[in-house]
mmCIF file of C-alpha atoms and ligand atoms in Angstrom:
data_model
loop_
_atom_site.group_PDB
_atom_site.id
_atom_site.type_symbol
_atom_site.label_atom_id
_atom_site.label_comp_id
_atom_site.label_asym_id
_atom_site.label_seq_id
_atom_site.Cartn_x
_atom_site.Cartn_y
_atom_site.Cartn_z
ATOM 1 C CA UNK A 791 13.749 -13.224 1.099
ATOM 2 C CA UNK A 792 13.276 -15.722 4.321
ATOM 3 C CA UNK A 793 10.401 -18.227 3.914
ATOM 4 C CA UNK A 794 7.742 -16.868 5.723
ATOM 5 C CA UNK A 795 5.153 -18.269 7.350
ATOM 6 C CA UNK A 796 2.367 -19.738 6.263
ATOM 7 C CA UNK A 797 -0.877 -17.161 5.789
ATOM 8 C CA UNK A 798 -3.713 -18.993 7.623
ATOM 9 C CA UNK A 799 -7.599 -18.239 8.095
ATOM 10 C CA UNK A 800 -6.947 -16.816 11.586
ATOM 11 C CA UNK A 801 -4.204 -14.857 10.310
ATOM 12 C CA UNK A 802 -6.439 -13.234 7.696
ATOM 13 C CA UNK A 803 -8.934 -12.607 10.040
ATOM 14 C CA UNK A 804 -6.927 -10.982 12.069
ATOM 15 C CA UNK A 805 -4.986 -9.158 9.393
ATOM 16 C CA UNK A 806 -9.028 -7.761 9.001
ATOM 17 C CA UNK A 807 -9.475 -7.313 12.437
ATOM 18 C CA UNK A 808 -6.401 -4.970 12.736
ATOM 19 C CA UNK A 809 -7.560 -2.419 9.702
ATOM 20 C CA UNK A 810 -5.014 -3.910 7.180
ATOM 21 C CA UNK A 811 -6.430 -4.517 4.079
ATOM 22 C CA UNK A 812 -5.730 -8.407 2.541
ATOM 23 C CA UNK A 813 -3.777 -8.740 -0.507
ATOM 24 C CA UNK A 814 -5.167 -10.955 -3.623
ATOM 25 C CA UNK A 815 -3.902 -11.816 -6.642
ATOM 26 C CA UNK A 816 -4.774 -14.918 -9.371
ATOM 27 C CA UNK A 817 -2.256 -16.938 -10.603
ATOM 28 C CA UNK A 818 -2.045 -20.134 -12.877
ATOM 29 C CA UNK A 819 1.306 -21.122 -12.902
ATOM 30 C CA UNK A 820 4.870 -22.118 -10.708
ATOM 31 C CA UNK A 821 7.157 -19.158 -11.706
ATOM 32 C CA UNK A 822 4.607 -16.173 -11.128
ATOM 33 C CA UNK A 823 4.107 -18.285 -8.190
ATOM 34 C CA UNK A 824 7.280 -18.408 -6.634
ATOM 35 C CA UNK A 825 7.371 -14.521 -7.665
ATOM 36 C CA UNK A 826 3.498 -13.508 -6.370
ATOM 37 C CA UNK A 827 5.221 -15.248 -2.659
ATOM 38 C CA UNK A 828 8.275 -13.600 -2.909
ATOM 39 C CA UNK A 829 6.474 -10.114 -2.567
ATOM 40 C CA UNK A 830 4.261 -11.270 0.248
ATOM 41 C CA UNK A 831 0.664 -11.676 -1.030
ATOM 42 C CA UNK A 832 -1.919 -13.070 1.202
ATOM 43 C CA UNK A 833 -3.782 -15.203 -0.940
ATOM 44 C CA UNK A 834 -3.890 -16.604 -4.618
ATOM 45 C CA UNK A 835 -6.641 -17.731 -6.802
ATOM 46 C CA UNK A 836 -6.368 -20.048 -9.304
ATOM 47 C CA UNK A 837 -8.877 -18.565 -10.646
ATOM 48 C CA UNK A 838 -11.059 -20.429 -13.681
ATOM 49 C CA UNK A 839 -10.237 -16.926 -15.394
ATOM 50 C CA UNK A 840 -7.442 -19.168 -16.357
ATOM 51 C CA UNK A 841 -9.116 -20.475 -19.330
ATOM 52 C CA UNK A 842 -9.292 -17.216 -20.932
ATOM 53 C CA UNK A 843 -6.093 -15.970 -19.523
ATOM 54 C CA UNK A 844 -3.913 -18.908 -19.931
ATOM 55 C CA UNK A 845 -5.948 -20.982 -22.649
ATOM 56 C CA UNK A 846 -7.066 -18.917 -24.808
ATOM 57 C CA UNK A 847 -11.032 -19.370 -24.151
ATOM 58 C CA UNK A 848 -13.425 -16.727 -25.303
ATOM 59 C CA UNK A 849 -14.984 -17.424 -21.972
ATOM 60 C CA UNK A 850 -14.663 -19.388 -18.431
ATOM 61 C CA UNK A 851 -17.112 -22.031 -19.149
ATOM 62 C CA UNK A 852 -15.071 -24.759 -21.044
ATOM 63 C CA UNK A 853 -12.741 -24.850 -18.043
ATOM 64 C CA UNK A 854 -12.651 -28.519 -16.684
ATOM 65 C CA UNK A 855 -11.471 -29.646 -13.087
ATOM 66 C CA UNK A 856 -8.334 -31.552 -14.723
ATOM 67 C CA UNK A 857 -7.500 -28.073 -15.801
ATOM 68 C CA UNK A 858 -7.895 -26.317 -12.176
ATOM 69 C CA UNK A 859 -6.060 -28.853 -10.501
ATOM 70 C CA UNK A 860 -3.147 -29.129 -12.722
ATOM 71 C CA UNK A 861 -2.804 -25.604 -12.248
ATOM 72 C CA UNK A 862 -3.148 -25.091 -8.729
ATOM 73 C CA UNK A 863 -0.791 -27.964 -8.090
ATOM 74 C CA UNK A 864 1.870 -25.564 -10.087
ATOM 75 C CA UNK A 865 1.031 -22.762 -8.402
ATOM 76 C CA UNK A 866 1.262 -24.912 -4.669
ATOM 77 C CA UNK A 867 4.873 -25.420 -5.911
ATOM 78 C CA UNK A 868 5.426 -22.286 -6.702
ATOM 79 C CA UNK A 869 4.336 -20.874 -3.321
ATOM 80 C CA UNK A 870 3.801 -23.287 -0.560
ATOM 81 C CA UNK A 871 3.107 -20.526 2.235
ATOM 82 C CA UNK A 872 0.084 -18.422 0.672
ATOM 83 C CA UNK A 873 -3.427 -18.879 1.338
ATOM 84 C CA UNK A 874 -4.569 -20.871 -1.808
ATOM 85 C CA UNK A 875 -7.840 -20.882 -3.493
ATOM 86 C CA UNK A 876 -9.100 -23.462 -5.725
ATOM 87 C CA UNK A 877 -11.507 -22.048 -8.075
ATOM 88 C CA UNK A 878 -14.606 -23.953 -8.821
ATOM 89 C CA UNK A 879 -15.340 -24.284 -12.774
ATOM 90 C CA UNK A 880 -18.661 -24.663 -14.751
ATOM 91 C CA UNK A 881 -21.074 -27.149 -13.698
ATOM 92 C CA UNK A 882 -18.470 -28.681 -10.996
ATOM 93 C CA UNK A 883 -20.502 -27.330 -8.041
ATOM 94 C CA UNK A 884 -23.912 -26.787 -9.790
ATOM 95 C CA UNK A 885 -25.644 -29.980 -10.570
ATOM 96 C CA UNK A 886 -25.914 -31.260 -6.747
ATOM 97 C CA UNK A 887 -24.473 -30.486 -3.185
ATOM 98 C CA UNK A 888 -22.806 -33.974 -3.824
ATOM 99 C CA UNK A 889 -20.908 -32.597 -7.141
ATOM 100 C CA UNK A 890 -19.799 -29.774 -5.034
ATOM 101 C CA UNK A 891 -18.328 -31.798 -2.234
ATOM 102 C CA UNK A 892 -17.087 -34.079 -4.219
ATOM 103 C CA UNK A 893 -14.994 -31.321 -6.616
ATOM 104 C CA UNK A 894 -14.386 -29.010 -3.513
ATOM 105 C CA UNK A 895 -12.356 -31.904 -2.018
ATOM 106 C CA UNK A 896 -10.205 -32.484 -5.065
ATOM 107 C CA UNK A 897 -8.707 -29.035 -4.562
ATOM 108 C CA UNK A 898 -7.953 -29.980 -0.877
ATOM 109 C CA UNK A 899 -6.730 -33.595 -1.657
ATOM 110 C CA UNK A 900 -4.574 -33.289 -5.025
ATOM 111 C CA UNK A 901 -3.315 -29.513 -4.781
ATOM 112 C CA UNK A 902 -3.289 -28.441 -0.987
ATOM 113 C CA UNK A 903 -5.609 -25.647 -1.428
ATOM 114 C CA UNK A 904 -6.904 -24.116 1.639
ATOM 115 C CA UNK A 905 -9.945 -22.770 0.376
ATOM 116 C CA UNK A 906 -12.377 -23.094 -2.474
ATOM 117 C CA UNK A 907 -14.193 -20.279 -4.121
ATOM 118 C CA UNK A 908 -17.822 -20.558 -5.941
ATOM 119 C CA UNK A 909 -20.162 -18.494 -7.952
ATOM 120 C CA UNK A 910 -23.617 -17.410 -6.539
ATOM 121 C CA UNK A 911 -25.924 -16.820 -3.954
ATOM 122 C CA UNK A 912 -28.898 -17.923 -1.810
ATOM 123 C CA UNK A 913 -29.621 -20.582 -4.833
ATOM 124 C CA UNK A 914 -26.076 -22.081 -4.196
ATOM 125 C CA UNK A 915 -26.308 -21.691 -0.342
ATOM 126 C CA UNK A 916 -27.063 -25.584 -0.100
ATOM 127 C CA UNK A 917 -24.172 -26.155 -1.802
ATOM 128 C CA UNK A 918 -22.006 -23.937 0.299
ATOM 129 C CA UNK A 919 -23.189 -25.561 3.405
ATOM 130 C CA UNK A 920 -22.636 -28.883 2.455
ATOM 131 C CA UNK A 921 -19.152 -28.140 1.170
ATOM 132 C CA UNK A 922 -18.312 -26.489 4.472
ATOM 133 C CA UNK A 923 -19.766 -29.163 6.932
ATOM 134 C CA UNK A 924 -16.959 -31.001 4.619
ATOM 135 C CA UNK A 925 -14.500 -29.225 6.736
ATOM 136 C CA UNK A 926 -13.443 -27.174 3.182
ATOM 137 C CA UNK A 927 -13.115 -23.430 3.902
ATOM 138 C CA UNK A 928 -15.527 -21.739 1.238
ATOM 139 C CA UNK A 929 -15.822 -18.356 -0.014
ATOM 140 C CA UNK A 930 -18.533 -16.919 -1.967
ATOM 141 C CA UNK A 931 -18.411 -14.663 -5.655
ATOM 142 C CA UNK A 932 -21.135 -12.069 -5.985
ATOM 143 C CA UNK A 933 -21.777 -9.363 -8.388
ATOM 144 C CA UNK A 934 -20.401 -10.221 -11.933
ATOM 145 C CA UNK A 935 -19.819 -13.590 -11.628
ATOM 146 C CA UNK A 936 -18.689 -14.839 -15.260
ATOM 147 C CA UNK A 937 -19.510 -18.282 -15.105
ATOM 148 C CA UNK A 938 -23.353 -16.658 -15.775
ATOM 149 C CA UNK A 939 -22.477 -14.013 -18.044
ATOM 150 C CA UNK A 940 -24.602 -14.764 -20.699
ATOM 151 C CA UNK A 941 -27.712 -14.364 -18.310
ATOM 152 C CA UNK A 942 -25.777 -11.246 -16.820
ATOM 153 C CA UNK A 943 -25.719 -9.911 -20.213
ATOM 154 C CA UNK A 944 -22.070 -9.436 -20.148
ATOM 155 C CA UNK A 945 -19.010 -7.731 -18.476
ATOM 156 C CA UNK A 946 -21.008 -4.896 -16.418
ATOM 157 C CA UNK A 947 -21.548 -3.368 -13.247
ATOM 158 C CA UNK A 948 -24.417 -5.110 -11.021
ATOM 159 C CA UNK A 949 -26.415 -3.977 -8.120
ATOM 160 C CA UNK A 950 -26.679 -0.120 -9.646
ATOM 161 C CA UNK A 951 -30.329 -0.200 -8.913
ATOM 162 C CA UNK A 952 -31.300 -0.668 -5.779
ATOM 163 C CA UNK A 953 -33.344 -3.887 -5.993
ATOM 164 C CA UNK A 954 -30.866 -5.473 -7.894
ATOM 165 C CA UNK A 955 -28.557 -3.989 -4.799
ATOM 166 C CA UNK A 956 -30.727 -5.402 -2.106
ATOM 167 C CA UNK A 957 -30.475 -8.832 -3.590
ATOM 168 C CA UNK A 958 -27.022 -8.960 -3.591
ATOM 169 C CA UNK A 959 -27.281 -8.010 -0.005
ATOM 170 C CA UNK A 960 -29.368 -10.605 0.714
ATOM 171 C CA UNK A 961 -27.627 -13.095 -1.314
ATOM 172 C CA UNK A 962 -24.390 -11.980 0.800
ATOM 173 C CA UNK A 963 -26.190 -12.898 4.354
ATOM 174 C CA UNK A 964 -27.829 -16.162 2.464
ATOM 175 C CA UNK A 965 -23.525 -17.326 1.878
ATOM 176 C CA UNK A 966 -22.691 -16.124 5.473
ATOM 177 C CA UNK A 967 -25.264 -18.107 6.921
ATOM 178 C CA UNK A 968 -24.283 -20.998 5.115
ATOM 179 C CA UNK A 969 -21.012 -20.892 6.265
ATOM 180 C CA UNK A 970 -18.792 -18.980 4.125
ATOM 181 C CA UNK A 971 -15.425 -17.291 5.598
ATOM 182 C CA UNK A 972 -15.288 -14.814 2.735
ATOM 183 C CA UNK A 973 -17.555 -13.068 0.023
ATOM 184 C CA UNK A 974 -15.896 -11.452 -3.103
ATOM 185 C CA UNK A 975 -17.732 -8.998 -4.618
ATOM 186 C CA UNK A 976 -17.348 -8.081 -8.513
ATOM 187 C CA UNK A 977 -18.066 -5.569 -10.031
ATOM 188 C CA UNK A 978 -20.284 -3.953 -7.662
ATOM 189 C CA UNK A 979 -20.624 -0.287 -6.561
ATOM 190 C CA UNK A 980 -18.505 0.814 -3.897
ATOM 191 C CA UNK A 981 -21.567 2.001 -1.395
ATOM 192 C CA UNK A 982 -22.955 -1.564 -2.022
ATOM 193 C CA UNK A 983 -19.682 -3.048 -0.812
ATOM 194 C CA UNK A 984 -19.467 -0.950 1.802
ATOM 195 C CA UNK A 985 -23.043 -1.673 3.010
ATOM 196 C CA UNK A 986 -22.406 -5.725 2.964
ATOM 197 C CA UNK A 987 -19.570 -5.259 4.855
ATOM 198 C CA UNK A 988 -21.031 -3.594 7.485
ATOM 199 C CA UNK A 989 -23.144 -6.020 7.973
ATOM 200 C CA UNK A 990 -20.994 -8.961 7.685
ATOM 201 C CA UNK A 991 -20.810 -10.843 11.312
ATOM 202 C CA UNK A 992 -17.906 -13.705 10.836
ATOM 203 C CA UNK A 993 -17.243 -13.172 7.248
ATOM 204 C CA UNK A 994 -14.523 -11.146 4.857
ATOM 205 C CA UNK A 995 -15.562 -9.182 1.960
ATOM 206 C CA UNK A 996 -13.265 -8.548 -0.756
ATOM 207 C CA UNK A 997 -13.223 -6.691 -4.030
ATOM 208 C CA UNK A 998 -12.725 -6.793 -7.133
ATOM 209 C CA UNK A 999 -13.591 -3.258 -8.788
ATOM 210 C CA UNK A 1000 -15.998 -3.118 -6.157
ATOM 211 C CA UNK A 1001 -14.292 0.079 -4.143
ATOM 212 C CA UNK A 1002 -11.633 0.334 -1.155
ATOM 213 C CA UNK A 1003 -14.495 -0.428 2.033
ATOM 214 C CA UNK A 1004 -13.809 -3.948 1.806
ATOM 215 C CA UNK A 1005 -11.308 -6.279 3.952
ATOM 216 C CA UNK A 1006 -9.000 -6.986 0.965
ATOM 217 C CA UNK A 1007 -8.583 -6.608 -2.824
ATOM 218 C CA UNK A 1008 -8.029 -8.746 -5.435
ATOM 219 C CA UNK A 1009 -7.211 -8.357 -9.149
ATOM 220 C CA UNK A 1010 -6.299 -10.412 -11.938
ATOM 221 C CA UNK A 1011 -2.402 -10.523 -12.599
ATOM 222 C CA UNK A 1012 -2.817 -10.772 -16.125
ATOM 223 C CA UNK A 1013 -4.667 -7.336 -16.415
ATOM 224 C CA UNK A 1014 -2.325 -5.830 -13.941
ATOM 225 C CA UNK A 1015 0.830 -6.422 -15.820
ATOM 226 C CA UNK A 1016 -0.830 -5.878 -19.368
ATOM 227 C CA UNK A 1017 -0.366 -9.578 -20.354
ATOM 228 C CA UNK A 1018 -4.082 -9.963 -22.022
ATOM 229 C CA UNK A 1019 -4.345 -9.080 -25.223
ATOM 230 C CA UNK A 1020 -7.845 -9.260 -25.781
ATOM 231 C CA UNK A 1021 -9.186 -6.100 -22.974
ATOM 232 C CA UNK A 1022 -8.165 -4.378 -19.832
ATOM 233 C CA UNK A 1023 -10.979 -4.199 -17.446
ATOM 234 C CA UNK A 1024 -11.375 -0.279 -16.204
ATOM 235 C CA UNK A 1025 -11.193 -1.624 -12.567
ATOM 236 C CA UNK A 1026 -7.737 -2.875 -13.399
ATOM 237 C CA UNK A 1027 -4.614 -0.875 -13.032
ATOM 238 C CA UNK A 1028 -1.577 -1.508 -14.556
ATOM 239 C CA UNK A 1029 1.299 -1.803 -11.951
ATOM 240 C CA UNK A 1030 4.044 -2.659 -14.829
ATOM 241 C CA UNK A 1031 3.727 -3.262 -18.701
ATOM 242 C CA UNK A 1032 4.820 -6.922 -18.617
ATOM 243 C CA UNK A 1033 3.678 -7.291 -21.630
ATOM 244 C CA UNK A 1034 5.871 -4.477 -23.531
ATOM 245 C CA UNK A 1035 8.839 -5.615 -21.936
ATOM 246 C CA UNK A 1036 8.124 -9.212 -23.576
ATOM 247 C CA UNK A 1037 7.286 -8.450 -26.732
ATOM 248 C CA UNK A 1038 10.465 -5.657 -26.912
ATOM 249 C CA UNK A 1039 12.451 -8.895 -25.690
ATOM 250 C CA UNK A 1040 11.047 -11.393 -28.337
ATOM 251 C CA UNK A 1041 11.231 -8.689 -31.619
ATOM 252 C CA UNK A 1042 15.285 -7.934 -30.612
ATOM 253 C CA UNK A 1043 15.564 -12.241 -30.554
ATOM 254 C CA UNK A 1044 13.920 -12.322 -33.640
ATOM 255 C CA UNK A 1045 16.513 -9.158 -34.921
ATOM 256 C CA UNK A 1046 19.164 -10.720 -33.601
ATOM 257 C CA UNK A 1047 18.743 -14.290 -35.068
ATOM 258 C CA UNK A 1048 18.208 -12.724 -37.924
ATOM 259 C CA UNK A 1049 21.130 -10.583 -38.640
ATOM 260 C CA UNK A 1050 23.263 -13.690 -36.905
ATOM 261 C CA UNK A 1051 24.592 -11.200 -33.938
ATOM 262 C CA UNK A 1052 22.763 -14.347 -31.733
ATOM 263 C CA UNK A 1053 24.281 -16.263 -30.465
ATOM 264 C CA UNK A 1054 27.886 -15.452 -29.355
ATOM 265 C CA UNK A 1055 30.884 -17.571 -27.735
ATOM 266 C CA UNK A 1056 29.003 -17.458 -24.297
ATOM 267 C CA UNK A 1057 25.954 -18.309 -25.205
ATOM 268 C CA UNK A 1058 27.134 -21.993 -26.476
ATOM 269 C CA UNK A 1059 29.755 -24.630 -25.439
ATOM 270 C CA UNK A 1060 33.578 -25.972 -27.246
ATOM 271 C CA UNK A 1061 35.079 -28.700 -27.099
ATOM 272 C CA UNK A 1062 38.941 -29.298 -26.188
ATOM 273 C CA UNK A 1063 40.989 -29.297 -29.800
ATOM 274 C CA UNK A 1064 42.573 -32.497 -28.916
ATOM 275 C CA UNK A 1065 39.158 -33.986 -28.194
ATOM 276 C CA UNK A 1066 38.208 -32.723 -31.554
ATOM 277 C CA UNK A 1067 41.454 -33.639 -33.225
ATOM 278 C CA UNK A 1068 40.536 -36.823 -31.867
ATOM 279 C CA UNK A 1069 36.938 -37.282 -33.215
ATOM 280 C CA UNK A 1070 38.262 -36.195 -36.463
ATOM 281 C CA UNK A 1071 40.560 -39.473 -36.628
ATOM 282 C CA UNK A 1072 37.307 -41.413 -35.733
ATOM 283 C CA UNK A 1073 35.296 -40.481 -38.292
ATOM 284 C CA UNK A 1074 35.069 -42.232 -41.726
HETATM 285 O O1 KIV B 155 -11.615 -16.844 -12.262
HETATM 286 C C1 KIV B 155 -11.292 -15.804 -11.692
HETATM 287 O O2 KIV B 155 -10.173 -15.309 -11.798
HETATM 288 C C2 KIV B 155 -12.303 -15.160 -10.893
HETATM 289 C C3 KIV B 155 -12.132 -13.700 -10.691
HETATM 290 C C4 KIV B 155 -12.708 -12.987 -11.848
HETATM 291 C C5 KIV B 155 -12.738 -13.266 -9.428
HETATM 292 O O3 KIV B 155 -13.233 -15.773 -10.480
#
């Protein structure tokens, strides 16, 4: 495929602004990358969802920034014309609006994000502000946000009742105010989404198992091509079984080590005979 241009903020506005919906996938690593570009998403996350994904983590919290940027720098390689956001970990934007910056422009500086991504609402709209009057694009993360699941109470729908709903509403116009270009929204019902973006002025909403009435959609690559062993999310489908087609691949290498039918003439390298005649004479 030609190199295509680079996916900008104006472009995804106006991607929104035309009816077509934004494509988002995570990512953690250069050869998904290269492939994720290749097929023309929008934008990647790096998401912290890496730790669990990638590291083996029961959960997102023992994710550290050396982690995120070592992995967005990969995925930067990978695919230098996407819209790239840096995922904020645990306790790298909470403790002060000076953290926050601080992190935020790490992504910018060391992997060429475009954009960072937090967890929260009107409680981290300081935080937000201060990281956008930093000149760092910032999007919001609503609904399920796993970086508080064990006050959430775990992997589940929020905003069903509607004061639970209304907050989330509110917490939505709280991030918009403070300057954030986009909002995901996990986990939420679809009528919910559909409300907040209706009433979003300059800002994107996206979803993640939160319905179609949002801007864009994102999902995590690892459910979508059945490459995590430990659940599949309902809101996840599965576009190809990745996963099958590895392990299928690995058993017939272990079969075929095995039983010696691997590996064959042109699968390693000779030598010329009189090279080898040669290092015969040589040898003691
Ligand atoms: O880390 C991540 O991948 C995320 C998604 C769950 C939205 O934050």
């Amino acid at each position: 495929m030609a190199e295509r241009k680079k996916v900008t903020l104006p472009k995804l506005f106006k991607k929104a602004a035309d009816g077509q919906p934004i494509t988002w996938l995570t990512c953690y690593d250069y050869p998904t990358a290269y492939l994720q570009e290749q097929a023309g998403i929008d934008m990647i996350l790096v998401g912290d969802s890496l730790g669990m994904t990638m590291l083996g983590y029961e959960t997102t919290l023992p994710v550290t920034m050396e982690d995120m940027i070592r992995h967005s720098q990969a995925v930067r390689r990978g695919a230098p014309n996407v819209f790239l956001v840096g995922d904020m970990p645990y306790m790298s934007y909470q403790p002060s609006v000076e953290t926050a910056i601080r992190c935020a422009g790490r992504f910018m500086a060391e992997a060429a994000c475009d954009a960072i991504k937090l967890e929260g609402g009107a409680e981290m709209a300081d935080r937000v502000r201060g990281i956008v009057n930093s000149g760092i694009p910032t999007i919001g993360h609503l609904g399920l946000t796993p970086q508080s699941l064990s006050a959430l109470g775990g992997f589940r729908v929020q905003g069903k009742g509607a004061h639970q709903a209304k907050k989330i509403i509110d917490d939505a116009k709280a991030l918009e105010h403070a300057g954030a270009f986009m909002i995901l929204l996990e986990m939420v019902p679809d009528r919910l989404c559909k409300i907040i973006k209706e009433r979003a002025e300059n800002c994107l909403i996206m979803s993640l198992g939160s319905g179609p009435d949002a801007h864009g959609q994102l999902l995590i690559y690892h459910d979508m091509f059945g490459l995590y062993p430990r659940f599949k999310p309902r809101m996840a489908k599965v576009f190809g079984n990745a996963g099958e087609v590895i392990l299928n691949g690995l058993q017939g290498y272990v079969n075929e080590v095995s039983d010696k039918s691997f590996p064959q003439p042109e699968n390693w390298f000779g030598m010329p005979d009189e090279e080898y005649d040669e290092l015969l004479t040589l040898l003691d």
